[in-house]
Tab-separated table of C-alpha atoms and ligand atoms in Angstrom:
chain	number	residue	atom	x	y	z
A	108	MET	CA	53.474	-44.967	-24.350
A	109	MET	CA	50.787	-42.601	-23.155
A	110	ALA	CA	53.058	-39.691	-23.834
A	111	LEU	CA	53.434	-40.670	-27.462
A	112	GLY	CA	49.704	-40.816	-27.841
A	113	ARG	CA	49.398	-37.335	-26.406
A	114	ILE	CA	51.968	-35.904	-28.750
A	115	GLY	CA	49.917	-37.340	-31.561
A	116	ARG	CA	51.429	-39.091	-34.481
A	117	ALA	CA	49.329	-37.249	-36.978
A	118	ALA	CA	50.394	-33.937	-35.533
A	119	LEU	CA	53.990	-35.018	-35.580
A	120	ALA	CA	53.800	-36.268	-39.139
A	121	GLY	CA	52.355	-32.941	-40.221
A	122	LEU	CA	55.184	-30.874	-38.765
A	123	LEU	CA	57.614	-29.343	-41.163
A	124	LEU	CA	61.288	-28.779	-40.667
A	125	ALA	CA	62.094	-25.117	-40.916
A	126	ILE	CA	65.719	-24.757	-41.932
A	127	GLY	CA	66.886	-21.854	-41.098
A	128	ALA	CA	70.995	-22.252	-25.717
A	129	ALA	CA	79.411	-19.549	-6.920
A	130	GLY	CA	78.403	-16.315	-7.016
A	131	LEU	CA	77.552	-14.195	-4.096
A	132	ILE	CA	75.158	-16.772	-2.857
A	133	GLY	CA	75.925	-19.672	-0.605
A	134	CYS	CA	76.771	-22.682	-2.672
A	135	GLU	CA	77.942	-25.744	-0.910
A	136	LYS	CA	79.173	-28.482	-3.089
A	137	GLY	CA	79.520	-32.106	-2.369
A	138	ALA	CA	79.995	-33.340	1.124
A	139	PRO	CA	77.932	-36.428	0.504
A	140	SER	CA	77.924	-38.332	3.730
A	141	GLY	CA	78.344	-36.440	6.898
A	142	GLY	CA	80.758	-33.491	6.675
A	143	GLY	CA	80.484	-30.464	4.469
A	144	GLY	CA	78.474	-27.303	4.583
A	145	SER	CA	74.818	-27.740	5.366
A	146	GLY	CA	73.036	-24.628	4.212
A	147	GLY	CA	73.534	-23.091	7.604
A	148	ALA	CA	74.537	-19.610	8.564
A	149	GLY	CA	78.225	-19.759	7.802
A	150	GLY	CA	79.752	-17.655	5.064
A	151	SER	CA	76.932	-16.895	2.656
A	152	ALA	CA	74.651	-14.063	1.723
A	153	GLY	CA	71.690	-15.977	3.113
A	154	ASN	CA	70.333	-15.225	6.561
A	155	ASP	CA	67.459	-16.450	8.705
A	156	GLU	CA	65.023	-14.602	6.500
A	157	SER	CA	66.336	-16.028	3.255
A	158	ILE	CA	64.395	-18.450	1.073
A	159	LYS	CA	66.295	-21.691	0.563
A	160	VAL	CA	66.298	-23.305	-2.850
A	161	GLY	CA	68.113	-26.616	-3.390
A	162	HIS	CA	69.973	-27.719	-6.502
A	163	TYR	CA	71.220	-31.286	-6.903
A	164	ALA	CA	73.614	-31.901	-9.749
A	165	SER	CA	76.540	-33.799	-11.238
A	166	ILE	CA	79.218	-31.217	-10.422
A	167	THR	CA	81.823	-33.970	-10.754
A	168	GLY	CA	81.929	-37.325	-12.580
A	169	SER	CA	81.515	-38.297	-16.230
A	170	GLU	CA	78.658	-35.819	-16.727
A	171	ALA	CA	80.294	-32.981	-14.783
A	172	THR	CA	79.645	-30.278	-17.354
A	173	PHE	CA	75.892	-30.964	-17.036
A	174	GLY	CA	75.889	-30.032	-13.362
A	175	GLN	CA	78.396	-27.214	-13.630
A	176	SER	CA	76.667	-25.455	-16.519
A	177	THR	CA	73.245	-25.818	-14.924
A	178	ASP	CA	74.522	-24.515	-11.603
A	179	ASN	CA	76.087	-21.512	-13.318
A	180	GLY	CA	72.807	-20.689	-15.054
A	181	ILE	CA	70.930	-20.967	-11.769
A	182	LYS	CA	73.496	-18.832	-9.948
A	183	LEU	CA	73.158	-16.090	-12.505
A	184	ALA	CA	69.376	-16.087	-12.057
A	185	VAL	CA	69.698	-16.038	-8.253
A	186	GLU	CA	72.228	-13.242	-8.297
A	187	GLU	CA	70.063	-11.101	-10.566
A	188	ARG	CA	66.980	-11.746	-8.471
A	189	ASN	CA	68.728	-10.940	-5.192
A	190	ALA	CA	70.180	-7.744	-6.641
A	191	ALA	CA	66.633	-6.747	-7.607
A	192	GLY	CA	65.361	-7.263	-4.037
A	193	GLY	CA	64.760	-11.019	-3.948
A	194	VAL	CA	61.371	-12.724	-3.652
A	195	LYS	CA	58.656	-11.349	-1.382
A	196	GLY	CA	61.298	-9.009	0.049
A	197	ARG	CA	63.575	-11.881	1.018
A	198	GLN	CA	66.882	-12.989	-0.463
A	199	ILE	CA	67.198	-16.348	-2.198
A	200	LYS	CA	69.791	-18.695	-0.772
A	201	LEU	CA	70.919	-21.376	-3.231
A	202	ILE	CA	72.210	-24.620	-1.765
A	203	THR	CA	73.907	-26.860	-4.337
A	204	TYR	CA	75.004	-30.412	-3.621
A	205	ASP	CA	77.101	-32.604	-5.899
A	206	ASN	CA	75.758	-36.116	-6.493
A	207	GLN	CA	78.859	-37.061	-8.544
A	208	GLY	CA	76.526	-38.311	-11.267
A	209	LYS	CA	75.519	-41.257	-9.070
A	210	GLN	CA	72.075	-42.633	-8.286
A	211	GLN	CA	72.747	-43.464	-4.636
A	212	GLU	CA	74.401	-40.136	-3.960
A	213	THR	CA	71.393	-38.422	-5.518
A	214	THR	CA	69.083	-40.023	-2.970
A	215	THR	CA	71.408	-38.918	-0.169
A	216	VAL	CA	71.720	-35.276	-1.185
A	217	VAL	CA	68.062	-34.781	-2.087
A	218	THR	CA	67.012	-36.237	1.263
A	219	ARG	CA	69.404	-33.858	2.949
A	220	LEU	CA	68.101	-30.818	1.062
A	221	VAL	CA	64.534	-31.695	1.958
A	222	GLN	CA	64.944	-32.877	5.553
A	223	GLN	CA	67.903	-30.928	6.950
A	224	ASP	CA	68.098	-27.794	4.864
A	225	LYS	CA	64.320	-27.631	4.496
A	226	VAL	CA	64.450	-26.040	1.049
A	227	VAL	CA	61.155	-24.624	-0.270
A	228	ALA	CA	61.834	-25.946	-3.777
A	229	LEU	CA	64.281	-28.126	-5.678
A	230	LEU	CA	65.989	-27.614	-9.030
A	231	GLY	CA	67.440	-30.710	-10.734
A	232	GLU	CA	68.493	-33.020	-12.125
A	233	VAL	CA	69.770	-33.006	-15.681
A	234	ALA	CA	69.871	-36.769	-16.267
A	235	SER	CA	66.428	-38.362	-16.322
A	236	SER	CA	67.529	-41.380	-14.242
A	237	ARG	CA	68.711	-39.069	-11.469
A	238	SER	CA	65.560	-36.965	-11.595
A	239	MET	CA	63.727	-40.257	-11.138
A	240	ALA	CA	65.840	-40.925	-8.041
A	241	GLY	CA	65.263	-37.443	-6.573
A	242	GLY	CA	61.680	-36.925	-7.717
A	243	PRO	CA	59.943	-39.414	-5.413
A	244	ILE	CA	61.679	-37.850	-2.393
A	245	ALA	CA	60.473	-34.376	-3.376
A	246	GLN	CA	56.980	-35.684	-4.117
A	247	LYS	CA	56.707	-37.465	-0.777
A	248	ALA	CA	57.943	-34.435	1.160
A	249	GLY	CA	55.590	-32.102	-0.727
A	250	VAL	CA	58.464	-29.985	-2.037
A	251	PRO	CA	58.041	-28.732	-5.626
A	252	MET	CA	60.814	-29.781	-7.987
A	253	ILE	CA	61.563	-28.363	-11.419
A	254	THR	CA	63.936	-30.302	-13.632
A	255	PRO	CA	65.531	-27.946	-16.123
A	256	SER	CA	66.480	-30.615	-18.625
A	257	SER	CA	65.291	-34.182	-17.939
A	258	THR	CA	63.371	-35.161	-21.056
A	259	ASN	CA	62.108	-38.688	-20.258
A	260	PRO	CA	58.282	-38.607	-19.907
A	261	ASP	CA	58.359	-40.694	-16.706
A	262	VAL	CA	60.018	-37.914	-14.693
A	263	THR	CA	57.006	-35.636	-14.327
A	264	ALA	CA	54.707	-38.665	-14.119
A	265	ILE	CA	56.124	-39.167	-10.598
A	266	GLY	CA	53.518	-36.778	-9.250
A	267	ASP	CA	51.992	-33.337	-8.944
A	268	MET	CA	55.084	-31.793	-7.318
A	269	ILE	CA	57.333	-32.502	-10.304
A	270	PHE	CA	57.681	-30.107	-13.260
A	271	ARG	CA	59.998	-29.534	-16.193
A	272	VAL	CA	60.826	-26.581	-18.449
A	273	CYS	CA	62.109	-28.628	-21.425
A	274	PHE	CA	60.446	-30.677	-24.170
A	275	ILE	CA	60.093	-34.466	-23.823
A	276	ASP	CA	61.726	-37.361	-25.690
A	277	PRO	CA	58.852	-38.611	-27.870
A	278	PHE	CA	59.228	-35.227	-29.585
A	279	GLN	CA	63.015	-35.302	-29.504
A	280	GLY	CA	63.099	-38.778	-31.092
A	281	TYR	CA	60.801	-37.496	-33.808
A	282	VAL	CA	63.117	-34.536	-34.403
A	283	GLY	CA	66.143	-36.797	-34.953
A	284	ALA	CA	64.205	-39.097	-37.264
A	285	LYS	CA	62.711	-36.262	-39.277
A	286	PHE	CA	66.039	-34.519	-39.688
A	287	ALA	CA	67.814	-37.691	-40.815
A	288	LYS	CA	65.054	-38.639	-43.231
A	289	ASP	CA	63.973	-35.310	-44.702
A	290	ASN	CA	67.034	-33.102	-44.396
A	291	LEU	CA	69.763	-35.662	-44.942
A	292	GLY	CA	67.740	-38.094	-47.072
A	293	LYS	CA	68.830	-41.147	-45.062
A	294	THR	CA	66.708	-44.268	-44.793
A	295	ARG	CA	68.955	-46.941	-43.199
A	296	ALA	CA	69.896	-46.471	-39.539
A	297	ALA	CA	71.650	-48.247	-36.706
A	298	THR	CA	71.249	-47.157	-33.090
A	299	LEU	CA	73.755	-47.337	-30.248
A	300	TYR	CA	72.373	-46.517	-26.807
A	301	ASN	CA	72.985	-46.853	-23.056
A	302	ARG	CA	70.580	-49.478	-21.739
A	303	ALA	CA	71.228	-48.340	-18.134
A	304	GLN	CA	70.002	-44.749	-18.569
A	305	ALA	CA	66.280	-44.003	-18.732
A	306	TYR	CA	66.996	-41.129	-21.101
A	307	SER	CA	69.047	-43.147	-23.563
A	308	ASP	CA	66.838	-46.220	-23.517
A	309	GLY	CA	63.653	-44.173	-23.907
A	310	LEU	CA	64.980	-41.881	-26.621
A	311	ASN	CA	66.297	-44.876	-28.556
A	312	ASN	CA	62.762	-46.277	-28.690
A	313	ASN	CA	61.248	-42.892	-29.503
A	314	PHE	CA	63.640	-42.390	-32.401
A	315	ILE	CA	63.040	-45.881	-33.785
A	316	GLU	CA	59.274	-45.526	-33.627
A	317	SER	CA	59.307	-42.210	-35.473
A	318	PHE	CA	61.890	-43.272	-38.055
A	319	GLN	CA	59.979	-46.446	-38.914
A	320	GLU	CA	56.725	-44.532	-39.221
A	321	MET	CA	58.441	-42.272	-41.731
A	322	GLY	CA	59.433	-45.309	-43.767
A	323	GLY	CA	63.011	-45.613	-42.490
A	324	THR	CA	64.627	-48.917	-41.560
A	325	VAL	CA	66.515	-49.560	-38.337
A	326	VAL	CA	68.871	-52.337	-39.352
A	327	THR	CA	70.470	-52.963	-35.962
A	328	GLN	CA	70.174	-51.734	-32.374
A	329	GLN	CA	73.319	-51.979	-30.251
A	330	ALA	CA	73.515	-51.277	-26.523
A	331	TYR	CA	76.114	-50.594	-23.837
A	332	GLY	CA	76.121	-50.046	-20.078
A	333	ASP	CA	77.061	-47.238	-17.679
A	334	GLY	CA	80.772	-46.560	-17.525
A	335	ASP	CA	81.558	-48.509	-20.711
A	336	ASN	CA	84.280	-46.963	-22.820
A	337	ASP	CA	85.053	-49.641	-25.364
A	338	PHE	CA	82.434	-49.678	-28.092
A	339	SER	CA	84.404	-51.588	-30.708
A	340	ALA	CA	82.248	-54.741	-30.712
A	341	GLN	CA	79.037	-52.751	-31.201
A	342	LEU	CA	80.649	-50.569	-33.860
A	343	ALA	CA	81.965	-53.609	-35.714
A	344	ALA	CA	78.426	-55.021	-35.811
A	345	ILE	CA	77.146	-51.702	-37.110
A	346	LYS	CA	79.808	-51.641	-39.806
A	347	GLU	CA	78.616	-55.047	-40.952
A	348	ALA	CA	75.049	-53.796	-41.142
A	349	ASN	CA	75.850	-51.332	-43.907
A	350	VAL	CA	73.795	-48.359	-42.662
A	351	GLU	CA	73.827	-44.665	-43.583
A	352	PHE	CA	73.994	-43.175	-40.081
A	353	ILE	CA	74.000	-44.120	-36.410
A	354	TYR	CA	71.526	-42.664	-33.932
A	355	VAL	CA	73.389	-42.263	-30.625
A	356	PRO	CA	71.098	-41.121	-27.800
A	357	GLY	CA	73.840	-40.997	-25.171
A	358	TYR	CA	75.774	-38.521	-23.024
A	359	TYR	CA	78.769	-36.551	-24.246
A	360	THR	CA	81.566	-38.638	-22.697
A	361	GLU	CA	80.216	-41.746	-24.404
A	362	VAL	CA	79.609	-39.936	-27.676
A	363	VAL	CA	83.182	-38.663	-27.875
A	364	ASN	CA	84.544	-42.192	-27.425
A	365	ILE	CA	82.037	-43.677	-29.841
A	366	ALA	CA	82.929	-41.145	-32.536
A	367	LYS	CA	86.672	-41.657	-32.168
A	368	GLN	CA	86.373	-45.449	-32.181
A	369	ALA	CA	84.021	-45.439	-35.174
A	370	ARG	CA	86.476	-43.402	-37.247
A	371	LYS	CA	89.297	-45.716	-36.225
A	372	LEU	CA	87.286	-48.640	-37.594
A	373	GLY	CA	86.810	-46.772	-40.853
A	374	LEU	CA	83.136	-46.200	-40.114
A	375	ASN	CA	82.756	-42.718	-41.554
A	376	ILE	CA	78.990	-42.218	-41.504
A	377	PRO	CA	77.305	-39.408	-39.531
A	378	LEU	CA	76.258	-39.850	-35.930
A	379	ILE	CA	73.013	-38.176	-34.932
A	380	GLY	CA	71.947	-37.720	-31.328
A	381	GLY	CA	69.985	-35.740	-28.771
A	382	ASP	CA	70.520	-33.107	-26.102
A	383	GLY	CA	72.740	-35.453	-24.068
A	384	TRP	CA	75.586	-34.498	-26.398
A	385	ASP	CA	75.516	-30.894	-25.212
A	386	SER	CA	78.915	-30.143	-23.666
A	387	GLU	CA	82.011	-28.155	-24.485
A	388	GLU	CA	83.833	-31.475	-23.997
A	389	LEU	CA	82.739	-32.473	-27.500
A	390	LYS	CA	85.923	-30.777	-28.573
A	391	ASN	CA	87.764	-33.824	-27.179
A	392	ALA	CA	86.526	-35.666	-30.265
A	393	GLY	CA	88.758	-33.505	-32.472
A	394	ASP	CA	87.329	-33.838	-35.978
A	395	ALA	CA	85.708	-37.248	-35.322
A	396	LEU	CA	82.309	-35.544	-34.890
A	397	ASP	CA	82.567	-33.305	-37.939
A	398	GLY	CA	79.350	-33.505	-39.945
A	399	CYS	CA	77.418	-34.989	-37.029
A	400	TYR	CA	74.187	-33.533	-35.639
A	401	PHE	CA	72.202	-33.372	-32.404
A	402	SER	CA	68.882	-31.938	-31.308
A	403	ASN	CA	68.918	-29.382	-28.504
A	404	HIS	CA	67.007	-26.740	-26.537
A	405	TYR	CA	68.726	-23.563	-27.625
A	406	ALA	CA	71.097	-22.127	-30.200
A	407	LYS	CA	73.538	-19.329	-29.470
A	408	GLU	CA	72.812	-17.911	-32.905
A	409	ASP	CA	69.193	-17.142	-31.928
A	410	THR	CA	68.830	-13.385	-32.295
A	411	ARG	CA	65.992	-12.967	-29.783
A	412	PRO	CA	67.042	-10.316	-27.225
A	413	GLU	CA	66.420	-12.767	-24.324
A	414	VAL	CA	69.051	-15.066	-25.797
A	415	GLN	CA	71.662	-12.479	-26.661
A	416	GLU	CA	71.300	-10.672	-23.303
A	417	PHE	CA	71.706	-13.959	-21.466
A	418	ILE	CA	74.812	-14.904	-23.438
A	419	LYS	CA	76.345	-11.497	-22.692
A	420	LYS	CA	75.682	-11.671	-18.938
A	421	TYR	CA	76.706	-15.308	-18.604
A	422	THR	CA	79.918	-14.865	-20.575
A	423	ALA	CA	80.853	-11.793	-18.501
A	424	LYS	CA	80.330	-13.713	-15.256
A	425	PHE	CA	81.764	-17.131	-16.087
A	426	ASP	CA	84.206	-16.381	-18.882
A	427	SER	CA	82.728	-19.113	-21.081
A	428	GLU	CA	79.747	-19.312	-23.413
A	429	PRO	CA	76.556	-20.854	-22.024
A	430	ASP	CA	75.471	-24.239	-23.368
A	431	GLY	CA	71.850	-25.417	-23.430
A	432	LEU	CA	72.051	-26.638	-19.851
A	433	ALA	CA	73.086	-23.233	-18.563
A	434	ALA	CA	70.153	-21.700	-20.427
A	435	LEU	CA	67.697	-24.263	-19.042
A	436	GLY	CA	69.050	-23.828	-15.491
A	437	TYR	CA	68.569	-20.088	-15.809
A	438	ASP	CA	65.038	-20.533	-17.169
A	439	ALA	CA	64.040	-23.059	-14.482
A	440	ALA	CA	65.228	-20.771	-11.679
A	441	ARG	CA	63.589	-17.661	-13.116
A	442	LEU	CA	60.310	-19.485	-13.686
A	443	LEU	CA	60.436	-20.696	-10.079
A	444	PHE	CA	60.986	-17.141	-8.756
A	445	ASP	CA	58.123	-15.904	-10.905
A	446	ALA	CA	55.818	-18.519	-9.373
A	447	MET	CA	57.109	-17.636	-5.886
A	448	ASP	CA	56.220	-13.975	-6.494
A	449	LYS	CA	52.668	-14.882	-7.445
A	450	ALA	CA	51.989	-17.708	-4.963
A	451	PRO	CA	49.977	-16.705	-1.882
A	452	SER	CA	52.566	-18.499	0.244
A	453	LEU	CA	55.720	-20.572	-0.193
A	454	ASP	CA	54.039	-23.653	1.203
A	455	GLY	CA	54.722	-26.623	-1.108
A	456	GLN	CA	51.130	-27.085	-2.291
A	457	ALA	CA	50.588	-23.385	-2.943
A	458	LEU	CA	53.874	-23.061	-4.798
A	459	ALA	CA	53.251	-26.175	-6.924
A	460	ALA	CA	49.772	-24.914	-7.820
A	461	GLN	CA	51.304	-21.626	-8.958
A	462	ILE	CA	54.067	-23.273	-11.024
A	463	ALA	CA	51.344	-25.339	-12.724
A	464	LYS	CA	49.641	-22.125	-13.845
A	465	THR	CA	52.690	-20.816	-15.740
A	466	LYS	CA	51.766	-19.640	-19.223
A	467	GLY	CA	53.929	-18.069	-21.924
A	468	PHE	CA	56.901	-17.438	-19.662
A	469	ALA	CA	59.596	-15.777	-21.789
A	470	GLY	CA	62.606	-18.034	-21.339
A	471	VAL	CA	65.975	-18.044	-23.062
A	472	THR	CA	65.034	-21.486	-24.409
A	473	GLY	CA	61.661	-20.260	-25.686
A	474	ARG	CA	58.168	-19.573	-24.380
A	475	ILE	CA	57.315	-21.892	-21.518
A	476	THR	CA	53.761	-22.991	-20.753
A	477	ILE	CA	53.356	-25.743	-18.177
A	478	ASP	CA	50.781	-28.232	-19.490
A	479	ALA	CA	48.415	-30.577	-17.649
A	480	ASP	CA	51.188	-33.179	-17.368
A	481	ARG	CA	53.585	-30.573	-15.925
A	482	ASN	CA	55.678	-30.609	-19.098
A	483	ALA	CA	56.645	-27.810	-21.473
A	484	ASN	CA	55.839	-27.965	-25.164
A	485	LYS	CA	58.692	-26.240	-26.989
A	486	ASP	CA	60.583	-26.061	-30.280
A	487	ALA	CA	63.814	-27.979	-30.770
A	488	VAL	CA	66.896	-26.929	-32.697
A	489	VAL	CA	69.299	-29.130	-34.615
A	490	LEU	CA	73.004	-28.308	-34.393
A	491	GLU	CA	75.880	-29.477	-36.591
A	492	ILE	CA	79.341	-30.061	-35.167
A	493	THR	CA	82.570	-28.857	-36.718
A	494	ASN	CA	85.802	-29.252	-34.773
A	495	GLY	CA	83.838	-30.016	-31.631
A	496	VAL	CA	81.801	-26.816	-31.912
A	497	PRO	CA	78.023	-27.000	-32.536
A	498	LYS	CA	76.396	-24.593	-34.970
A	499	TYR	CA	72.718	-23.983	-35.633
A	500	VAL	CA	71.173	-25.664	-38.712
A	501	ALA	CA	67.446	-26.064	-38.175
A	502	THR	CA	64.442	-25.454	-35.958
A	503	VAL	CA	61.761	-28.089	-35.536
A	504	PRO	CA	58.549	-26.564	-34.192
A	505	ALA	CA	56.851	-28.002	-31.146
A	506	PRO	CA	53.913	-30.355	-31.738
A	507	THR	CA	50.756	-28.320	-32.228
A	508	GLU	CA	48.184	-30.779	-30.925
B	773	LIG	N1	67.690	-34.735	-21.549
B	773	LIG	C1	68.758	-35.447	-20.894
B	773	LIG	C2	68.144	-36.485	-19.937
B	773	LIG	O1	66.989	-36.489	-19.729
B	773	LIG	C3	69.666	-34.527	-20.144
B	773	LIG	C4	70.275	-33.397	-20.907
B	773	LIG	C5	69.529	-32.261	-21.247
B	773	LIG	C6	71.594	-33.419	-21.263
B	773	LIG	C7	70.081	-31.208	-21.957
B	773	LIG	C8	72.171	-32.358	-21.957
B	773	LIG	C9	71.399	-31.265	-22.331
B	773	LIG	O2	68.827	-37.303	-19.355
């Protein structure tokens, strides 16, 4: 709850809604136990002189688009940097391992990146629970880690080696509450969250706290576990509760199922959620998510040149439009290279100290200043879904305190 205190309720309450994110480089995926490519010499642009950067991600599994999009964003940043001469005259070699979206696998691949591949820095994870599995390994080994997108406050609290380039969930919960209350005029909510994910559990509480402070009522909280795909009992209870919307701080695979099952039950109220919804797989919901909203880190409609340039380059390379994860992966990698340029050496302590000094870095997802808690204080956007496609509706400015 320290993080909430820091954000400052008064500051939050005062905010207004302003209506209106395997290239050339070695990339070895998977190979969890034993086998597989180990960042060695074979078949990549890296050589003995190259600087190794590790990325651990859910390239497969029920959150596969998280890892894939992030890895694409990172690859684009690495490719651009290498084409421009690399860092300190050396090429960057990206080593990506797939954790399949699993906790245990995360521990395995992060240990491998740190101990065998001896990466100078780590990028990852998306999911807060997996950053909390990888973070302590990075911290203990003295290897700086930047999570592009884990928003739970506990992630960077692991220690002075752990950074993030995204906002945190006390703010994101506030954004959902404020949007529901002020923009949609709703006062009666239910929540439906994953009790097994740090992100979902934390954001559920953050939303509830903000919504109640604004005078809203949370009539019922319903929970599920990892891997669940039948939400009918929880949805039936929510239907009984006679609420105006459901706050769903989950990941996209869950959200798609929840939306479809809700409509089947004749529960036709909006769902509102957070960044965990961000995936092109939302289209699997058909029209079940029409008129639903989620908070996120970037909007494709943003006319800033950084954003439009990035979309152009990414689309040309990957033949698909970048989601928020791709943008955050790109920003995390570029911010890391910037710190590497400026650091006196690539030793873990020196590099971490330099990352900590980052101020006003011009990212695709906004200006990034690393604060004393190694977090980034940034604006959020709210997107509305039509036919599985999110469109920009609002910007909520970062807390000013
Ligand atoms: N913020 C989510 C978490 O901490 C991860 C996420 C970020 C998912 C951005 C999608 C987009 O688990």
